[in-house]
PDB file of N, CA and C in Angstrom:
ATOM      1  N   UNK A   1     -46.151  19.119  41.510  1.00  0.00           N
ATOM      2  CA  UNK A   1     -45.576  20.201  40.749  1.00  0.00           C
ATOM      3  C   UNK A   1     -45.917  20.088  39.267  1.00  0.00           C
ATOM      4  N   UNK A   2     -45.959  18.875  38.761  1.00  0.00           N
ATOM      5  CA  UNK A   2     -46.276  18.683  37.352  1.00  0.00           C
ATOM      6  C   UNK A   2     -47.685  19.179  37.065  1.00  0.00           C
ATOM      7  N   UNK A   3     -48.617  18.819  37.905  1.00  0.00           N
ATOM      8  CA  UNK A   3     -49.999  19.253  37.726  1.00  0.00           C
ATOM      9  C   UNK A   3     -50.141  20.764  37.785  1.00  0.00           C
ATOM     10  N   UNK A   4     -49.437  21.381  38.720  1.00  0.00           N
ATOM     11  CA  UNK A   4     -49.482  22.843  38.828  1.00  0.00           C
ATOM     12  C   UNK A   4     -48.959  23.498  37.552  1.00  0.00           C
ATOM     13  N   UNK A   5     -47.899  22.946  37.013  1.00  0.00           N
ATOM     14  CA  UNK A   5     -47.317  23.506  35.782  1.00  0.00           C
ATOM     15  C   UNK A   5     -48.253  23.307  34.594  1.00  0.00           C
ATOM     16  N   UNK A   6     -48.929  22.154  34.540  1.00  0.00           N
ATOM     17  CA  UNK A   6     -49.895  21.920  33.468  1.00  0.00           C
ATOM     18  C   UNK A   6     -51.029  22.939  33.540  1.00  0.00           C
ATOM     19  N   UNK A   7     -51.492  23.228  34.745  1.00  0.00           N
ATOM     20  CA  UNK A   7     -52.553  24.223  34.924  1.00  0.00           C
ATOM     21  C   UNK A   7     -52.075  25.602  34.474  1.00  0.00           C
ATOM     22  N   UNK A   8     -50.840  25.939  34.800  1.00  0.00           N
ATOM     23  CA  UNK A   8     -50.283  27.233  34.372  1.00  0.00           C
ATOM     24  C   UNK A   8     -50.256  27.332  32.848  1.00  0.00           C
ATOM     25  N   UNK A   9     -49.790  26.283  32.199  1.00  0.00           N
ATOM     26  CA  UNK A   9     -49.725  26.286  30.741  1.00  0.00           C
ATOM     27  C   UNK A   9     -51.121  26.416  30.128  1.00  0.00           C
ATOM     28  N   UNK A  10     -52.077  25.702  30.700  1.00  0.00           N
ATOM     29  CA  UNK A  10     -53.457  25.771  30.207  1.00  0.00           C
ATOM     30  C   UNK A  10     -53.982  27.198  30.311  1.00  0.00           C
ATOM     31  N   UNK A  11     -53.748  27.826  31.436  1.00  0.00           N
ATOM     32  CA  UNK A  11     -54.226  29.198  31.648  1.00  0.00           C
ATOM     33  C   UNK A  11     -53.519  30.185  30.720  1.00  0.00           C
ATOM     34  N   UNK A  12     -52.251  29.918  30.409  1.00  0.00           N
ATOM     35  CA  UNK A  12     -51.527  30.783  29.480  1.00  0.00           C
ATOM     36  C   UNK A  12     -52.137  30.741  28.079  1.00  0.00           C
ATOM     37  N   UNK A  13     -52.785  29.628  27.748  1.00  0.00           N
ATOM     38  CA  UNK A  13     -53.467  29.521  26.457  1.00  0.00           C
ATOM     39  C   UNK A  13     -54.841  30.180  26.494  1.00  0.00           C
ATOM     40  N   UNK A  14     -55.228  30.673  27.665  1.00  0.00           N
ATOM     41  CA  UNK A  14     -56.506  31.356  27.788  1.00  0.00           C
ATOM     42  C   UNK A  14     -57.654  30.484  28.271  1.00  0.00           C
ATOM     43  N   UNK A  15     -57.358  29.266  28.671  1.00  0.00           N
ATOM     44  CA  UNK A  15     -58.390  28.367  29.173  1.00  0.00           C
ATOM     45  C   UNK A  15     -58.521  28.532  30.686  1.00  0.00           C
ATOM     46  N   UNK A  16     -59.669  29.008  31.135  1.00  0.00           N
ATOM     47  CA  UNK A  16     -59.894  29.112  32.572  1.00  0.00           C
ATOM     48  C   UNK A  16     -60.419  27.793  33.131  1.00  0.00           C
ATOM     49  N   UNK A  17     -60.956  26.960  32.253  1.00  0.00           N
ATOM     50  CA  UNK A  17     -61.546  25.692  32.667  1.00  0.00           C
ATOM     51  C   UNK A  17     -60.741  24.510  32.115  1.00  0.00           C
ATOM     52  N   UNK A  18     -60.410  23.585  32.994  1.00  0.00           N
ATOM     53  CA  UNK A  18     -59.719  22.373  32.532  1.00  0.00           C
ATOM     54  C   UNK A  18     -60.643  21.574  31.621  1.00  0.00           C
ATOM     55  N   UNK A  19     -61.956  21.655  31.879  1.00  0.00           N
ATOM     56  CA  UNK A  19     -62.914  20.884  31.086  1.00  0.00           C
ATOM     57  C   UNK A  19     -62.911  21.325  29.624  1.00  0.00           C
ATOM     58  N   UNK A  20     -62.912  22.621  29.413  1.00  0.00           N
ATOM     59  CA  UNK A  20     -62.915  23.144  28.049  1.00  0.00           C
ATOM     60  C   UNK A  20     -61.625  22.775  27.327  1.00  0.00           C
ATOM     61  N   UNK A  21     -60.505  22.909  28.035  1.00  0.00           N
ATOM     62  CA  UNK A  21     -59.218  22.536  27.451  1.00  0.00           C
ATOM     63  C   UNK A  21     -59.222  21.066  27.047  1.00  0.00           C
ATOM     64  N   UNK A  22     -59.640  20.215  27.958  1.00  0.00           N
ATOM     65  CA  UNK A  22     -59.657  18.778  27.691  1.00  0.00           C
ATOM     66  C   UNK A  22     -60.586  18.457  26.512  1.00  0.00           C
ATOM     67  N   UNK A  23     -61.753  19.055  26.507  1.00  0.00           N
ATOM     68  CA  UNK A  23     -62.714  18.812  25.426  1.00  0.00           C
ATOM     69  C   UNK A  23     -62.147  19.260  24.083  1.00  0.00           C
ATOM     70  N   UNK A  24     -61.591  20.453  24.037  1.00  0.00           N
ATOM     71  CA  UNK A  24     -61.052  20.993  22.783  1.00  0.00           C
ATOM     72  C   UNK A  24     -59.902  20.163  22.227  1.00  0.00           C
ATOM     73  N   UNK A  25     -59.195  19.454  23.099  1.00  0.00           N
ATOM     74  CA  UNK A  25     -58.019  18.702  22.670  1.00  0.00           C
ATOM     75  C   UNK A  25     -58.208  17.188  22.775  1.00  0.00           C
ATOM     76  N   UNK A  26     -59.475  16.791  22.910  1.00  0.00           N
ATOM     77  CA  UNK A  26     -59.850  15.372  22.907  1.00  0.00           C
ATOM     78  C   UNK A  26     -59.105  14.550  23.956  1.00  0.00           C
ATOM     79  N   UNK A  27     -59.054  15.106  25.153  1.00  0.00           N
ATOM     80  CA  UNK A  27     -58.472  14.414  26.303  1.00  0.00           C
ATOM     81  C   UNK A  27     -59.631  14.145  27.265  1.00  0.00           C
ATOM     82  N   UNK A  28     -59.756  12.937  27.783  1.00  0.00           N
ATOM     83  CA  UNK A  28     -60.833  12.692  28.752  1.00  0.00           C
ATOM     84  C   UNK A  28     -60.752  13.699  29.914  1.00  0.00           C
ATOM     85  N   UNK A  29     -61.879  14.371  30.175  1.00  0.00           N
ATOM     86  CA  UNK A  29     -61.881  15.447  31.162  1.00  0.00           C
ATOM     87  C   UNK A  29     -61.428  15.004  32.550  1.00  0.00           C
ATOM     88  N   UNK A  30     -61.950  13.891  33.020  1.00  0.00           N
ATOM     89  CA  UNK A  30     -61.567  13.433  34.359  1.00  0.00           C
ATOM     90  C   UNK A  30     -60.090  13.048  34.412  1.00  0.00           C
ATOM     91  N   UNK A  31     -59.602  12.450  33.347  1.00  0.00           N
ATOM     92  CA  UNK A  31     -58.185  12.090  33.300  1.00  0.00           C
ATOM     93  C   UNK A  31     -57.332  13.353  33.389  1.00  0.00           C
ATOM     94  N   UNK A  32     -57.707  14.390  32.629  1.00  0.00           N
ATOM     95  CA  UNK A  32     -56.928  15.620  32.653  1.00  0.00           C
ATOM     96  C   UNK A  32     -57.016  16.297  34.018  1.00  0.00           C
ATOM     97  N   UNK A  33     -58.202  16.295  34.615  1.00  0.00           N
ATOM     98  CA  UNK A  33     -58.372  16.873  35.955  1.00  0.00           C
ATOM     99  C   UNK A  33     -57.446  16.161  36.949  1.00  0.00           C
ATOM    100  N   UNK A  34     -57.398  14.847  36.877  1.00  0.00           N
ATOM    101  CA  UNK A  34     -56.526  14.074  37.776  1.00  0.00           C
ATOM    102  C   UNK A  34     -55.055  14.421  37.563  1.00  0.00           C
ATOM    103  N   UNK A  35     -54.676  14.678  36.309  1.00  0.00           N
ATOM    104  CA  UNK A  35     -53.294  15.062  36.019  1.00  0.00           C
ATOM    105  C   UNK A  35     -52.959  16.393  36.685  1.00  0.00           C
ATOM    106  N   UNK A  36     -53.841  17.367  36.511  1.00  0.00           N
ATOM    107  CA  UNK A  36     -53.583  18.684  37.088  1.00  0.00           C
ATOM    108  C   UNK A  36     -53.581  18.650  38.613  1.00  0.00           C
ATOM    109  N   UNK A  37     -54.397  17.793  39.188  1.00  0.00           N
ATOM    110  CA  UNK A  37     -54.504  17.720  40.648  1.00  0.00           C
ATOM    111  C   UNK A  37     -53.503  16.751  41.275  1.00  0.00           C
ATOM    112  N   UNK A  38     -52.725  16.060  40.447  1.00  0.00           N
ATOM    113  CA  UNK A  38     -51.742  15.124  40.974  1.00  0.00           C
ATOM    114  C   UNK A  38     -52.360  13.861  41.540  1.00  0.00           C
ATOM    115  N   UNK A  39     -53.537  13.496  41.042  1.00  0.00           N
ATOM    116  CA  UNK A  39     -54.257  12.323  41.539  1.00  0.00           C
ATOM    117  C   UNK A  39     -53.940  11.057  40.764  1.00  0.00           C
ATOM    118  N   UNK A  40     -53.095  11.189  39.735  1.00  0.00           N
ATOM    119  CA  UNK A  40     -52.768  10.036  38.894  1.00  0.00           C
ATOM    120  C   UNK A  40     -51.311  10.167  38.463  1.00  0.00           C
ATOM    121  N   UNK A  41     -50.676   9.038  38.268  1.00  0.00           N
ATOM    122  CA  UNK A  41     -49.328   9.060  37.713  1.00  0.00           C
ATOM    123  C   UNK A  41     -49.440   9.275  36.208  1.00  0.00           C
ATOM    124  N   UNK A  42     -48.853  10.340  35.741  1.00  0.00           N
ATOM    125  CA  UNK A  42     -48.938  10.681  34.324  1.00  0.00           C
ATOM    126  C   UNK A  42     -47.936   9.841  33.539  1.00  0.00           C
ATOM    127  N   UNK A  43     -48.411   9.251  32.464  1.00  0.00           N
ATOM    128  CA  UNK A  43     -47.493   8.512  31.603  1.00  0.00           C
ATOM    129  C   UNK A  43     -46.722   9.510  30.744  1.00  0.00           C
ATOM    130  N   UNK A  44     -45.585   9.099  30.278  1.00  0.00           N
ATOM    131  CA  UNK A  44     -44.784   9.954  29.401  1.00  0.00           C
ATOM    132  C   UNK A  44     -45.574  10.251  28.132  1.00  0.00           C
ATOM    133  N   UNK A  45     -46.282   9.263  27.626  1.00  0.00           N
ATOM    134  CA  UNK A  45     -47.075   9.438  26.412  1.00  0.00           C
ATOM    135  C   UNK A  45     -48.126  10.532  26.599  1.00  0.00           C
ATOM    136  N   UNK A  46     -48.835  10.510  27.725  1.00  0.00           N
ATOM    137  CA  UNK A  46     -49.854  11.528  28.003  1.00  0.00           C
ATOM    138  C   UNK A  46     -49.226  12.900  28.179  1.00  0.00           C
ATOM    139  N   UNK A  47     -48.133  12.951  28.885  1.00  0.00           N
ATOM    140  CA  UNK A  47     -47.454  14.225  29.107  1.00  0.00           C
ATOM    141  C   UNK A  47     -46.962  14.805  27.785  1.00  0.00           C
ATOM    142  N   UNK A  48     -46.394  13.978  26.942  1.00  0.00           N
ATOM    143  CA  UNK A  48     -45.917  14.456  25.638  1.00  0.00           C
ATOM    144  C   UNK A  48     -47.055  14.980  24.773  1.00  0.00           C
ATOM    145  N   UNK A  49     -48.208  14.328  24.844  1.00  0.00           N
ATOM    146  CA  UNK A  49     -49.374  14.786  24.076  1.00  0.00           C
ATOM    147  C   UNK A  49     -49.785  16.184  24.534  1.00  0.00           C
ATOM    148  N   UNK A  50     -49.840  16.391  25.831  1.00  0.00           N
ATOM    149  CA  UNK A  50     -50.242  17.688  26.368  1.00  0.00           C
ATOM    150  C   UNK A  50     -49.185  18.748  26.062  1.00  0.00           C
ATOM    151  N   UNK A  51     -47.929  18.391  26.194  1.00  0.00           N
ATOM    152  CA  UNK A  51     -46.868  19.357  25.900  1.00  0.00           C
ATOM    153  C   UNK A  51     -46.847  19.730  24.421  1.00  0.00           C
ATOM    154  N   UNK A  52     -47.209  18.806  23.545  1.00  0.00           N
ATOM    155  CA  UNK A  52     -47.284  19.119  22.115  1.00  0.00           C
ATOM    156  C   UNK A  52     -48.365  20.165  21.856  1.00  0.00           C
ATOM    157  N   UNK A  53     -49.459  20.087  22.574  1.00  0.00           N
ATOM    158  CA  UNK A  53     -50.525  21.086  22.451  1.00  0.00           C
ATOM    159  C   UNK A  53     -49.984  22.468  22.811  1.00  0.00           C
ATOM    160  N   UNK A  54     -49.166  22.509  23.856  1.00  0.00           N
ATOM    161  CA  UNK A  54     -48.600  23.774  24.329  1.00  0.00           C
ATOM    162  C   UNK A  54     -47.334  24.173  23.575  1.00  0.00           C
ATOM    163  N   UNK A  55     -46.872  23.305  22.697  1.00  0.00           N
ATOM    164  CA  UNK A  55     -45.634  23.514  21.942  1.00  0.00           C
ATOM    165  C   UNK A  55     -44.450  23.758  22.881  1.00  0.00           C
ATOM    166  N   UNK A  56     -44.373  22.889  23.889  1.00  0.00           N
ATOM    167  CA  UNK A  56     -43.299  22.941  24.879  1.00  0.00           C
ATOM    168  C   UNK A  56     -42.623  21.571  24.880  1.00  0.00           C
ATOM    169  N   UNK A  57     -41.296  21.571  24.836  1.00  0.00           N
ATOM    170  CA  UNK A  57     -40.578  20.295  24.880  1.00  0.00           C
ATOM    171  C   UNK A  57     -40.535  19.769  26.311  1.00  0.00           C
ATOM    172  N   UNK A  58     -40.249  18.506  26.429  1.00  0.00           N
ATOM    173  CA  UNK A  58     -40.116  17.884  27.743  1.00  0.00           C
ATOM    174  C   UNK A  58     -39.011  18.572  28.538  1.00  0.00           C
ATOM    175  N   UNK A  59     -37.914  18.892  27.869  1.00  0.00           N
ATOM    176  CA  UNK A  59     -36.796  19.574  28.516  1.00  0.00           C
ATOM    177  C   UNK A  59     -37.213  20.943  29.032  1.00  0.00           C
ATOM    178  N   UNK A  60     -37.895  21.721  28.185  1.00  0.00           N
ATOM    179  CA  UNK A  60     -38.351  23.051  28.601  1.00  0.00           C
ATOM    180  C   UNK A  60     -39.314  22.972  29.777  1.00  0.00           C
ATOM    181  N   UNK A  61     -40.203  21.991  29.740  1.00  0.00           N
ATOM    182  CA  UNK A  61     -41.199  21.813  30.790  1.00  0.00           C
ATOM    183  C   UNK A  61     -40.527  21.603  32.145  1.00  0.00           C
ATOM    184  N   UNK A  62     -39.602  20.651  32.202  1.00  0.00           N
ATOM    185  CA  UNK A  62     -38.956  20.366  33.482  1.00  0.00           C
ATOM    186  C   UNK A  62     -37.952  21.438  33.876  1.00  0.00           C
ATOM    187  N   UNK A  63     -37.337  22.086  32.904  1.00  0.00           N
ATOM    188  CA  UNK A  63     -36.415  23.174  33.209  1.00  0.00           C
ATOM    189  C   UNK A  63     -37.158  24.332  33.869  1.00  0.00           C
ATOM    190  N   UNK A  64     -38.330  24.662  33.349  1.00  0.00           N
ATOM    191  CA  UNK A  64     -39.104  25.759  33.937  1.00  0.00           C
ATOM    192  C   UNK A  64     -39.539  25.423  35.362  1.00  0.00           C
ATOM    193  N   UNK A  65     -39.833  24.166  35.620  1.00  0.00           N
ATOM    194  CA  UNK A  65     -40.201  23.755  36.973  1.00  0.00           C
ATOM    195  C   UNK A  65     -39.002  23.871  37.902  1.00  0.00           C
ATOM    196  N   UNK A  66     -37.843  23.511  37.407  1.00  0.00           N
ATOM    197  CA  UNK A  66     -36.631  23.562  38.220  1.00  0.00           C
ATOM    198  C   UNK A  66     -36.265  25.004  38.562  1.00  0.00           C
ATOM    199  N   UNK A  67     -36.435  25.923  37.590  1.00  0.00           N
ATOM    200  CA  UNK A  67     -36.161  27.326  37.834  1.00  0.00           C
ATOM    201  C   UNK A  67     -37.047  27.872  38.941  1.00  0.00           C
ATOM    202  N   UNK A  68     -38.316  27.495  38.933  1.00  0.00           N
ATOM    203  CA  UNK A  68     -39.238  27.951  39.977  1.00  0.00           C
ATOM    204  C   UNK A  68     -38.856  27.384  41.344  1.00  0.00           C
ATOM    205  N   UNK A  69     -38.386  26.155  41.327  1.00  0.00           N
ATOM    206  CA  UNK A  69     -38.007  25.471  42.567  1.00  0.00           C
ATOM    207  C   UNK A  69     -36.834  26.181  43.242  1.00  0.00           C
ATOM    208  N   UNK A  70     -35.917  26.721  42.454  1.00  0.00           N
ATOM    209  CA  UNK A  70     -34.729  27.373  42.999  1.00  0.00           C
ATOM    210  C   UNK A  70     -35.017  28.737  43.603  1.00  0.00           C
ATOM    211  N   UNK A  71     -36.162  29.326  43.266  1.00  0.00           N
ATOM    212  CA  UNK A  71     -36.505  30.649  43.793  1.00  0.00           C
ATOM    213  C   UNK A  71     -36.768  30.646  45.248  1.00  0.00           C
TER     214      UNK A  71
END
């Protein structure tokens, strides 16, 4: 679910490609791909860095996921 939400946020910024997003924000492309695909355990530090790019707090991020889950 975390990876799906990260992909949604990336697309909301207008990035159709995870590679371009990762490159523009100096995140290793494969690492970011693994995050979106749920292939790696995301550290809090990495998640906070990505959420800062999106200007979303940790609370908002998980709250939005919880709202979707209840639907």
